[in-house]
C-alpha angles and dihedrals in degrees: 000000000000088000091061092045092053092045091053087050093053092045089059096034094057090052094039099050101036097083089051093053092051089048093049090054090051093049091051093051088047092053092046091050089053093257130127092227131197124292114277086239092064094099088063088053092047093050092048092050090051095051088055094056127085115254112241115204126189120250089236092054120109132200091281092067090053097044099042094079094055096045092043091053091042093053096047092044093051088048091050089049099055093051108089105243105173103352138022089218096097129140093230096042093097090056095042121108136166093231089053088051092054086050096052091050089050090056092050091048091045095055093045090052092048092049090052092054094040099076092050101232121139097237092058094050090046093053092042093055092048092048091050089048090054095046093051088064102033096049094057088049090048088054095048090056088050090052090050096054092041090058092054097044102023096233141075096214109112093217092053092047089050093051090047095055095041083055090068095246092127126065130177104320124185085205092057089052091053091048091051094051089049091052094049091052090049088049094056094047091044092053096044096240130150131315091031099036137000111225089197100056134093100183109133097225094052106041125111114150093021091052090057093051096037091109097052129098141164118013091350092061089043090058091045093050090043090053090055089051096048089050091055090052092047094056092047089051088048098049092041093048106042097040102026106026097155113134097023115133117245128211109288093031119136128230092278091059091051092049089051087051091052092049091048093047092050095049092047088052096050093042090052091042089050085049092050093051093049089046094049091048094053098047135065122227117260129243118255094253094055094059088092092057095052094045093040086058090052090050091047090051092048088045092050092046091053092045091048092050095042090053096046088050089049092050 
């Protein structure tokens, strides 16, 4: 019964906190640029404002354009719900799998790209083609990270990997450092952050994600923006849970342990959000033809981590 309760809490938490994390990243970047910046609660106001507006749909749009925001948000939300954030005692923990997580993110990306091409605008097709190029390199890198973690723990279930790390069965491993670096690079690409994409730009030659959602408005745009915020929280929970799971509550823990897990999760999220803001402020956006170099490096790091672990296990 407690597993269902904590699962429901995480379902609400990942949606409730996602706009705040995005707002915090924007605030950090504003302060580092010498500006006051908007309140970290501004994304809540933006989403509320969009939900109040009417959704304007182009005459050339099909049912795909209307359905895509709901599928995209649902897939991102489900992916965030199966990754343990503050406790591994979740109802969906037994069914959760890192390979299924990659598949859910792929579903969200596929429908977003499909919606971008559905209207028939040049910007939508441009953004969709770039998104597919990025995903063709990011997904293999993510799978390499999954295989690296599975070689250590013997499973691809996030809850079991976290339990294995907390049990003390893992020391300081070079391969885990490589896997962490690869996952961070994939997270930057998946969330459309600098240097891959700039979420604040509307320049035609540099847009990726913004180009695909350019035709959306009202509640449809709110769902697309919300899916991006949930995806960012998902990767922060994934990085903090798999590589720094300290403080996370285990099955059998009481309410105090869950409260400690919640506090640890929030602290990790805001530390990672601050680091993201500092990183984006200190680096420039890449040219499109250099995306392959960046994500190829992530794939190479994930592959090296898998090879090192396989060789060490064989020896």
